[in-house]
Amino acid sequence: MLLFSRFVVPVNAPVIENGFVHIEQGCIVSLGHAADRPIDNDLIDYGDAVICPGFVNAHTHLELSSLCGKVAPTDDFTDWLKRLVRIIRAELSTKEQLQASVRLGIEQSLACGVTCVGDITREPDWIRPILAQSPLCGVSFGEIIAIGKMRDQWRNKLLAATKPYPGSSRMRVGVSPHAPYTVDPEVMAACAEKTATLRIPLCMHIAETLAEAEFTLQHRGPFRQHLAELGVWDDNMESPSSQPIDLALTTGLLTSRTVVAHANYVCDDDINKLAQSQSSVAYCPRTHEAFGHQPHRYRAMLRAGVNVAIGADSLASNPTLSVLEELQCLRHRDGVDPQLLMEMGTINGAKALGRIDQVGSLTPGKSADLAVMALPNSHVREWAGIFNEGIAPMAVYAAGEVANVHQ
Ligand SMILES: [Zn+2]
């Protein structure tokens, strides 16, 4: 199959004007100028459009998809968390409810051009079979919550999180100790050790709020109160007395297989530690804005050599799961360079999730995971027109198959 468009954006190579992408058996065989195309009778010409790699949502919780619009974020994060916990108990407690919610999230991801996800689940046994049947690629992180009176559940959770994936080579397993205020430091270290042994990815929410540092430094503030209200607080717990990034570092969590979700509150020193450890950061622009955090330091991170990828987080905090819309927001708000935006939304995510061998760029040998966007009439001469607000994919391919088409 040959796909043509006005622009082909490989991401790791220069943009091709009037280009083609040649796909066979689900993989990219070649790409180049239309004049050099191979012979193939199966052609689709998308005209004034851009073909790029499928977008990578490096941090998401697909199982919260049915909560869209029901738990509006405010600048009181713990209040939002309490409301989230309540609604999860009421609406997402059964296998059927969680699976239906994940199906919604998969459908919406594919519709907006996301073909690879770093997805976190509380119930790997229920959710992984659904992901395995979907066209999505990526990592399914099994979530670990284990602190205070709930600490002892970590062994079972870790066992469930690392169980081999049933029947799909496109999704792999990973482990996600939730956050420094929900996971005991010794359990964090056990997760780090297990993922190092298995050489699998790890994802953790770190430095998401200011209150998190209050907790890790002195076991004070709203998170302590939250744990007490949940009946989980244990007076015997010892405070780690360190900043969140330092805690992650000393428990062995920061490695090249680690995705740090958010990293909203970091100093220069933290950024250097992230860079040295070769950890990736999943920055979630619209969620970040919805919670009213201080400006994110993603540009300082990029300058320091941190691999910054994009997360659309969940529909509990974000109106859509579109990575393209996150990029459009950064283009509009911060004027970020189009090539850099494209890297953050594709190849950096693939690197963060350890899937760069398969996806993240249009490269011969990689999976044919693509998004095709029609350019607006006002911008047919520049591929960056796809970062205009309101542009969405007209076609999406996963492993060479149409995964969703908008009419
Ligand atoms: Zn998250």
CSV table of C-alpha atoms and ligand atoms in Angstrom, one decimal:
chain,number,residue,atom,x,y,z
A,1,MET,CA,0.0,0.0,0.0
A,2,LEU,CA,1.2,3.5,-0.9
A,3,LEU,CA,0.0,6.6,0.9
A,4,PHE,CA,0.6,10.1,-0.5
A,5,SER,CA,0.3,13.5,0.9
A,6,ARG,CA,1.6,17.0,0.5
A,7,PHE,CA,3.9,16.5,3.5
A,8,VAL,CA,5.3,13.4,5.1
A,9,VAL,CA,6.9,14.2,8.5
A,10,PRO,CA,9.2,11.3,9.6
A,11,VAL,CA,10.2,13.2,12.8
A,12,ASN,CA,13.7,11.7,12.9
A,13,ALA,CA,14.5,12.9,9.3
A,14,PRO,CA,13.8,16.0,7.3
A,15,VAL,CA,10.2,16.7,6.2
A,16,ILE,CA,9.4,15.4,2.7
A,17,GLU,CA,7.2,17.6,0.5
A,18,ASN,CA,5.0,15.6,-1.9
A,19,GLY,CA,5.9,12.4,-0.3
A,20,PHE,CA,4.9,8.8,0.0
A,21,VAL,CA,4.9,6.1,2.6
A,22,HIS,CA,5.1,2.5,1.4
A,23,ILE,CA,3.5,-0.1,3.8
A,24,GLU,CA,3.7,-3.9,3.6
A,25,GLN,CA,2.4,-6.4,6.2
A,26,GLY,CA,1.9,-3.7,8.8
A,27,CYS,CA,5.4,-2.2,8.5
A,28,ILE,CA,6.9,0.8,6.9
A,29,VAL,CA,9.0,-0.4,3.9
A,30,SER,CA,10.2,2.9,2.6
A,31,LEU,CA,9.3,6.6,2.3
A,32,GLY,CA,10.4,9.4,0.0
A,33,HIS,CA,9.4,11.8,-2.7
A,34,ALA,CA,6.4,10.9,-4.8
A,35,ALA,CA,8.6,10.9,-7.9
A,36,ASP,CA,10.7,8.0,-6.5
A,37,ARG,CA,7.7,5.9,-5.5
A,38,PRO,CA,7.8,2.1,-5.9
A,39,ILE,CA,5.2,0.4,-8.1
A,40,ASP,CA,2.1,-0.6,-6.1
A,41,ASN,CA,-1.5,-0.5,-7.3
A,42,ASP,CA,-2.9,0.0,-3.9
A,43,LEU,CA,-2.7,3.8,-3.5
A,44,ILE,CA,-4.4,6.5,-1.4
A,45,ASP,CA,-3.7,10.1,-2.1
A,46,TYR,CA,-4.6,12.3,0.9
A,47,GLY,CA,-3.8,15.5,-1.0
A,48,ASP,CA,-3.1,18.6,1.1
A,49,ALA,CA,-2.5,16.7,4.2
A,50,VAL,CA,0.3,15.7,6.6
A,51,ILE,CA,1.3,12.1,7.3
A,52,CYS,CA,3.2,11.7,10.6
A,53,PRO,CA,3.8,8.9,13.1
A,54,GLY,CA,0.9,8.0,15.3
A,55,PHE,CA,1.0,10.1,18.5
A,56,VAL,CA,2.3,8.7,21.7
A,57,ASN,CA,0.3,9.4,24.9
A,58,ALA,CA,3.1,8.7,27.4
A,59,HIS,CA,0.9,9.1,30.5
A,60,THR,CA,-2.8,8.1,30.7
A,61,HIS,CA,-5.4,6.3,32.7
A,62,LEU,CA,-7.8,4.9,30.1
A,63,GLU,CA,-9.9,3.2,32.8
A,64,LEU,CA,-11.1,6.7,34.0
A,65,SER,CA,-12.5,7.5,30.5
A,66,SER,CA,-16.2,7.2,31.6
A,67,LEU,CA,-15.6,10.0,34.2
A,68,CYS,CA,-15.3,12.7,31.5
A,69,GLY,CA,-16.6,16.0,32.8
A,70,LYS,CA,-17.7,14.5,36.2
A,71,VAL,CA,-14.7,15.5,38.4
A,72,ALA,CA,-13.7,19.0,37.3
A,73,PRO,CA,-10.1,19.8,38.3
A,74,THR,CA,-9.6,22.9,40.5
A,75,ASP,CA,-6.5,24.3,42.1
A,76,ASP,CA,-7.2,22.2,45.2
A,77,PHE,CA,-5.6,18.9,44.1
A,78,THR,CA,-6.4,16.8,47.2
A,79,ASP,CA,-10.1,17.9,47.0
A,80,TRP,CA,-10.1,16.7,43.4
A,81,LEU,CA,-8.5,13.4,44.5
A,82,LYS,CA,-11.1,12.9,47.2
A,83,ARG,CA,-13.9,13.5,44.7
A,84,LEU,CA,-12.1,11.1,42.2
A,85,VAL,CA,-11.8,8.4,44.9
A,86,ARG,CA,-15.6,8.7,45.7
A,87,ILE,CA,-16.7,8.5,42.0
A,88,ILE,CA,-14.4,5.6,41.3
A,89,ARG,CA,-16.0,3.7,44.2
A,90,ALA,CA,-19.5,4.5,42.9
A,91,GLU,CA,-19.0,4.1,39.2
A,92,LEU,CA,-15.8,2.1,38.4
A,93,SER,CA,-15.8,-0.8,40.9
A,94,THR,CA,-16.9,-3.7,38.7
A,95,LYS,CA,-15.0,-5.5,36.0
A,96,GLU,CA,-17.7,-4.5,33.5
A,97,GLN,CA,-17.6,-0.9,34.4
A,98,LEU,CA,-13.8,-0.7,34.1
A,99,GLN,CA,-13.7,-2.6,30.9
A,100,ALA,CA,-16.4,-0.4,29.3
A,101,SER,CA,-14.5,2.7,30.4
A,102,VAL,CA,-11.2,1.4,28.9
A,103,ARG,CA,-13.0,0.6,25.6
A,104,LEU,CA,-14.2,4.2,25.5
A,105,GLY,CA,-10.7,5.5,26.1
A,106,ILE,CA,-9.2,3.2,23.4
A,107,GLU,CA,-11.8,4.4,20.9
A,108,GLN,CA,-11.2,8.0,21.6
A,109,SER,CA,-7.4,7.6,21.6
A,110,LEU,CA,-7.4,6.0,18.1
A,111,ALA,CA,-9.9,8.6,16.8
A,112,CYS,CA,-7.5,11.4,17.8
A,113,GLY,CA,-4.4,9.8,16.3
A,114,VAL,CA,-2.9,8.2,19.4
A,115,THR,CA,-1.6,4.7,18.5
A,116,CYS,CA,0.7,4.2,21.5
A,117,VAL,CA,0.0,4.7,25.2
A,118,GLY,CA,1.6,4.4,28.6
A,119,ASP,CA,-1.6,3.3,30.4
A,120,ILE,CA,-2.0,2.8,34.1
A,121,THR,CA,-4.4,0.3,35.5
A,122,ARG,CA,-5.5,-0.7,38.9
A,123,GLU,CA,-6.8,-4.0,37.6
A,124,PRO,CA,-4.3,-5.5,35.1
A,125,ASP,CA,-6.1,-8.9,34.9
A,126,TRP,CA,-9.3,-7.2,33.8
A,127,ILE,CA,-7.8,-4.5,31.6
A,128,ARG,CA,-4.9,-6.1,29.8
A,129,PRO,CA,-7.1,-8.5,27.7
A,130,ILE,CA,-9.0,-5.5,26.4
A,131,LEU,CA,-5.9,-3.6,25.5
A,132,ALA,CA,-4.4,-6.8,23.9
A,133,GLN,CA,-7.4,-7.0,21.5
A,134,SER,CA,-7.1,-3.3,20.6
A,135,PRO,CA,-4.9,-1.8,17.8
A,136,LEU,CA,-3.0,0.2,20.5
A,137,CYS,CA,0.7,-0.3,21.1
A,138,GLY,CA,2.5,0.6,24.3
A,139,VAL,CA,2.9,-0.3,27.9
A,140,SER,CA,0.2,-1.3,30.5
A,141,PHE,CA,1.5,-0.2,33.9
A,142,GLY,CA,0.0,-2.1,36.8
A,143,GLU,CA,-0.6,0.3,39.6
A,144,ILE,CA,0.7,-0.2,43.2
A,145,ILE,CA,-0.8,1.6,46.1
A,146,ALA,CA,0.7,0.5,49.3
A,147,ILE,CA,1.2,2.7,52.3
A,148,GLY,CA,0.4,2.7,56.0
A,149,LYS,CA,-2.3,0.1,56.8
A,150,MET,CA,-2.5,-0.8,53.1
A,151,ARG,CA,1.3,-1.4,52.8
A,152,ASP,CA,1.1,-5.2,52.9
A,153,GLN,CA,-0.9,-5.5,49.7
A,154,TRP,CA,2.2,-4.6,47.6
A,155,ARG,CA,3.3,-8.1,47.0
A,156,ASN,CA,0.1,-9.2,45.3
A,157,LYS,CA,-0.1,-5.9,43.4
A,158,LEU,CA,3.4,-6.3,42.1
A,159,LEU,CA,2.8,-9.9,41.1
A,160,ALA,CA,-0.3,-8.8,39.2
A,161,ALA,CA,1.5,-5.9,37.6
A,162,THR,CA,4.3,-8.0,36.2
A,163,LYS,CA,2.3,-11.0,35.0
A,164,PRO,CA,3.2,-11.7,31.3
A,165,TYR,CA,0.8,-10.1,28.8
A,166,PRO,CA,-1.8,-12.4,27.2
A,167,GLY,CA,-1.6,-12.6,23.4
A,168,SER,CA,-0.2,-9.3,22.1
A,169,SER,CA,3.3,-8.2,21.1
A,170,ARG,CA,2.1,-4.6,20.8
A,171,MET,CA,1.4,-4.1,24.5
A,172,ARG,CA,4.0,-4.8,27.1
A,173,VAL,CA,3.8,-4.8,30.9
A,174,GLY,CA,5.2,-2.2,33.3
A,175,VAL,CA,4.9,-1.3,37.0
A,176,SER,CA,3.5,2.0,38.4
A,177,PRO,CA,4.0,2.7,42.1
A,178,HIS,CA,1.4,5.5,42.2
A,179,ALA,CA,3.0,8.4,44.0
A,180,PRO,CA,5.2,9.2,47.0
A,181,TYR,CA,2.1,9.8,49.2
A,182,THR,CA,0.5,6.5,48.4
A,183,VAL,CA,3.6,4.2,48.3
A,184,ASP,CA,5.9,3.3,51.2
A,185,PRO,CA,9.6,4.0,50.3
A,186,GLU,CA,10.5,0.4,50.8
A,187,VAL,CA,7.8,-0.6,48.4
A,188,MET,CA,9.2,2.0,45.9
A,189,ALA,CA,12.6,0.3,46.2
A,190,ALA,CA,11.0,-3.2,45.7
A,191,CYS,CA,9.3,-1.9,42.5
A,192,ALA,CA,12.6,-0.5,41.3
A,193,GLU,CA,14.4,-3.7,41.9
A,194,LYS,CA,11.7,-5.9,40.3
A,195,THR,CA,11.5,-3.7,37.1
A,196,ALA,CA,15.3,-3.7,36.9
A,197,THR,CA,15.4,-7.5,37.1
A,198,LEU,CA,12.7,-7.8,34.4
A,199,ARG,CA,14.0,-4.9,32.4
A,200,ILE,CA,10.5,-3.4,32.1
A,201,PRO,CA,9.3,0.2,32.3
A,202,LEU,CA,8.2,2.0,35.5
A,203,CYS,CA,6.0,5.0,35.8
A,204,MET,CA,5.4,7.1,38.9
A,205,HIS,CA,3.6,10.4,39.6
A,206,ILE,CA,6.4,12.5,41.1
A,207,ALA,CA,6.6,16.2,42.1
A,208,GLU,CA,3.0,16.7,40.9
A,209,THR,CA,2.0,19.1,43.7
A,210,LEU,CA,3.6,21.3,46.4
A,211,ALA,CA,1.8,19.3,49.0
A,212,GLU,CA,3.7,16.2,48.0
A,213,ALA,CA,6.9,17.7,49.3
A,214,GLU,CA,5.2,18.6,52.5
A,215,PHE,CA,4.4,14.9,52.9
A,216,THR,CA,7.8,13.4,51.9
A,217,LEU,CA,9.7,15.9,54.0
A,218,GLN,CA,7.7,15.9,57.2
A,219,HIS,CA,4.6,13.7,56.7
A,220,ARG,CA,2.5,16.8,57.0
A,221,GLY,CA,-0.2,18.6,54.9
A,222,PRO,CA,-3.3,17.6,53.0
A,223,PHE,CA,-2.0,14.1,51.9
A,224,ARG,CA,-1.5,13.1,55.5
A,225,GLN,CA,-5.0,14.2,56.3
A,226,HIS,CA,-6.3,12.4,53.2
A,227,LEU,CA,-4.7,9.1,54.3
A,228,ALA,CA,-6.1,9.6,57.8
A,229,GLU,CA,-9.6,10.1,56.3
A,230,LEU,CA,-9.2,6.9,54.3
A,231,GLY,CA,-8.3,5.0,57.5
A,232,VAL,CA,-4.9,4.2,56.0
A,233,TRP,CA,-2.7,6.4,58.2
A,234,ASP,CA,-0.3,4.5,60.5
A,235,ASP,CA,1.5,6.4,63.3
A,236,ASN,CA,4.5,4.0,63.0
A,237,MET,CA,5.4,5.2,59.6
A,238,GLU,CA,8.6,7.1,59.4
A,239,SER,CA,8.9,10.2,57.2
A,240,PRO,CA,11.6,9.8,54.4
A,241,SER,CA,12.6,13.5,55.1
A,242,SER,CA,13.5,14.2,51.5
A,243,GLN,CA,12.2,16.0,48.5
A,244,PRO,CA,10.2,13.9,46.0
A,245,ILE,CA,12.9,13.6,43.3
A,246,ASP,CA,15.5,12.8,45.9
A,247,LEU,CA,13.3,10.1,47.4
A,248,ALA,CA,12.8,8.6,43.9
A,249,LEU,CA,16.5,8.7,43.3
A,250,THR,CA,17.5,7.1,46.6
A,251,THR,CA,14.9,4.3,46.2
A,252,GLY,CA,16.5,3.4,42.9
A,253,LEU,CA,13.4,4.5,40.9
A,254,LEU,CA,15.1,6.9,38.4
A,255,THR,CA,16.5,5.0,35.5
A,256,SER,CA,16.4,5.1,31.7
A,257,ARG,CA,13.3,2.8,32.0
A,258,THR,CA,11.4,5.3,34.1
A,259,VAL,CA,8.6,7.7,33.2
A,260,VAL,CA,8.2,10.5,35.7
A,261,ALA,CA,4.6,11.7,35.3
A,262,HIS,CA,4.1,15.4,35.7
A,263,ALA,CA,7.3,16.7,37.5
A,264,ASN,CA,5.5,20.0,38.0
A,265,TYR,CA,7.5,21.2,40.9
A,266,VAL,CA,11.2,20.7,40.3
A,267,CYS,CA,14.3,22.9,41.0
A,268,ASP,CA,17.4,23.1,38.8
A,269,ASP,CA,19.1,20.4,40.9
A,270,ASP,CA,16.1,18.1,40.4
A,271,ILE,CA,16.2,18.7,36.6
A,272,ASN,CA,19.9,17.7,36.6
A,273,LYS,CA,19.2,14.6,38.5
A,274,LEU,CA,16.5,13.7,36.1
A,275,ALA,CA,18.8,14.2,33.1
A,276,GLN,CA,21.7,12.2,34.7
A,277,SER,CA,19.4,9.3,35.5
A,278,GLN,CA,18.1,9.4,31.9
A,279,SER,CA,14.6,9.2,33.1
A,280,SER,CA,11.8,10.6,30.9
A,281,VAL,CA,9.2,13.1,32.0
A,282,ALA,CA,5.6,13.0,30.8
A,283,TYR,CA,4.4,16.5,30.8
A,284,CYS,CA,0.6,16.8,30.6
A,285,PRO,CA,0.0,20.4,29.4
A,286,ARG,CA,-3.8,20.8,29.7
A,287,THR,CA,-4.1,18.8,32.9
A,288,HIS,CA,-1.2,20.9,34.3
A,289,GLU,CA,-3.1,24.1,33.4
A,290,ALA,CA,-6.4,22.8,34.8
A,291,PHE,CA,-5.0,22.4,38.2
A,292,GLY,CA,-3.5,25.9,38.2
A,293,HIS,CA,0.1,24.7,38.8
A,294,GLN,CA,3.1,27.1,38.4
A,295,PRO,CA,4.5,27.2,34.9
A,296,HIS,CA,6.0,23.9,33.9
A,297,ARG,CA,9.7,23.7,33.4
A,298,TYR,CA,9.7,21.5,30.3
A,299,ARG,CA,11.9,23.8,28.3
A,300,ALA,CA,14.6,23.9,31.0
A,301,MET,CA,14.3,20.1,31.1
A,302,LEU,CA,14.8,19.8,27.4
A,303,ARG,CA,17.8,22.1,27.6
A,304,ALA,CA,19.3,19.9,30.3
A,305,GLY,CA,18.9,16.8,28.1
A,306,VAL,CA,15.8,15.3,29.8
A,307,ASN,CA,13.6,13.3,27.4
A,308,VAL,CA,10.2,15.2,27.7
A,309,ALA,CA,7.2,13.4,26.3
A,310,ILE,CA,3.6,14.4,26.3
A,311,GLY,CA,0.7,12.9,28.3
A,312,ALA,CA,-3.0,13.6,27.9
A,313,ASP,CA,-3.5,12.1,31.4
A,314,SER,CA,-7.1,10.9,31.9
A,315,LEU,CA,-10.6,12.1,31.0
A,316,ALA,CA,-11.1,12.8,34.7
A,317,SER,CA,-8.8,15.8,34.4
A,318,ASN,CA,-8.7,16.5,30.7
A,319,PRO,CA,-11.5,17.1,28.1
A,320,THR,CA,-9.9,14.8,25.5
A,321,LEU,CA,-7.2,12.2,25.1
A,322,SER,CA,-5.7,14.0,22.1
A,323,VAL,CA,-1.9,14.4,22.2
A,324,LEU,CA,-2.3,16.6,19.0
A,325,GLU,CA,-4.5,19.0,21.0
A,326,GLU,CA,-1.9,19.1,23.8
A,327,LEU,CA,0.7,20.1,21.1
A,328,GLN,CA,-1.7,22.6,19.6
A,329,CYS,CA,-2.1,24.2,23.1
A,330,LEU,CA,1.8,24.4,23.5
A,331,ARG,CA,2.1,25.9,20.0
A,332,HIS,CA,-0.6,28.5,20.7
A,333,ARG,CA,0.5,29.4,24.3
A,334,ASP,CA,4.3,29.1,24.1
A,335,GLY,CA,5.1,29.2,20.4
A,336,VAL,CA,7.1,26.0,20.5
A,337,ASP,CA,9.0,25.0,17.3
A,338,PRO,CA,6.9,22.6,15.2
A,339,GLN,CA,9.6,20.0,14.8
A,340,LEU,CA,10.2,19.9,18.6
A,341,LEU,CA,6.5,19.6,19.2
A,342,MET,CA,6.3,16.7,16.9
A,343,GLU,CA,9.3,15.0,18.6
A,344,MET,CA,7.6,15.5,22.0
A,345,GLY,CA,4.3,14.0,20.8
A,346,THR,CA,5.9,11.0,19.1
A,347,ILE,CA,9.5,9.8,19.3
A,348,ASN,CA,10.1,11.1,22.8
A,349,GLY,CA,7.1,9.2,24.0
A,350,ALA,CA,8.2,6.0,22.3
A,351,LYS,CA,11.6,6.4,23.9
A,352,ALA,CA,10.0,7.0,27.3
A,353,LEU,CA,8.0,3.8,27.0
A,354,GLY,CA,10.9,1.7,25.6
A,355,ARG,CA,9.1,1.3,22.3
A,356,ILE,CA,11.4,3.3,20.0
A,357,ASP,CA,12.3,0.1,18.2
A,358,GLN,CA,8.7,-0.2,16.9
A,359,VAL,CA,7.1,3.2,16.8
A,360,GLY,CA,7.6,7.0,17.2
A,361,SER,CA,8.9,7.8,13.8
A,362,LEU,CA,8.4,7.0,10.1
A,363,THR,CA,11.3,4.7,9.7
A,364,PRO,CA,11.6,1.6,7.4
A,365,GLY,CA,11.2,-1.5,9.6
A,366,LYS,CA,9.0,0.2,12.2
A,367,SER,CA,5.3,-0.5,12.6
A,368,ALA,CA,3.1,1.4,10.2
A,369,ASP,CA,1.4,3.5,12.9
A,370,LEU,CA,0.4,6.8,11.3
A,371,ALA,CA,-1.9,9.8,11.7
A,372,VAL,CA,-3.1,11.8,8.7
A,373,MET,CA,-4.3,15.3,9.1
A,374,ALA,CA,-5.8,17.5,6.3
A,375,LEU,CA,-4.2,20.9,6.3
A,376,PRO,CA,-6.6,23.9,6.8
A,377,ASN,CA,-7.1,26.0,3.6
A,378,SER,CA,-5.2,28.9,5.1
A,379,HIS,CA,-2.1,26.7,5.7
A,380,VAL,CA,-1.7,24.3,2.8
A,381,ARG,CA,1.9,25.4,2.2
A,382,GLU,CA,3.2,24.6,5.7
A,383,TRP,CA,3.0,21.3,7.5
A,384,ALA,CA,2.9,23.1,10.9
A,385,GLY,CA,-0.7,24.1,10.0
A,386,ILE,CA,-1.7,20.9,11.8
A,387,PHE,CA,-1.0,22.7,15.1
A,388,ASN,CA,-3.8,25.1,14.4
A,389,GLU,CA,-6.6,24.6,16.9
A,390,GLY,CA,-9.4,22.4,15.7
A,391,ILE,CA,-7.3,20.2,13.4
A,392,ALA,CA,-7.9,16.5,14.0
A,393,PRO,CA,-6.8,13.4,12.1
A,394,MET,CA,-8.8,12.3,9.0
A,395,ALA,CA,-7.3,8.8,9.1
A,396,VAL,CA,-5.3,6.8,11.6
A,397,TYR,CA,-3.4,3.6,10.9
A,398,ALA,CA,-2.1,1.1,13.5
A,399,ALA,CA,0.2,-1.7,12.2
A,400,GLY,CA,-0.9,-0.7,8.6
A,401,GLU,CA,-4.6,-1.2,9.3
A,402,VAL,CA,-7.1,1.7,9.4
A,403,ALA,CA,-7.7,2.1,13.1
A,404,ASN,CA,-10.3,4.9,12.8
A,405,VAL,CA,-11.4,7.2,10.0
A,406,HIS,CA,-13.2,10.5,10.4
A,407,GLN,CA,-15.5,11.4,7.6
B,1,ZN,ZN,-1.7,10.1,36.2
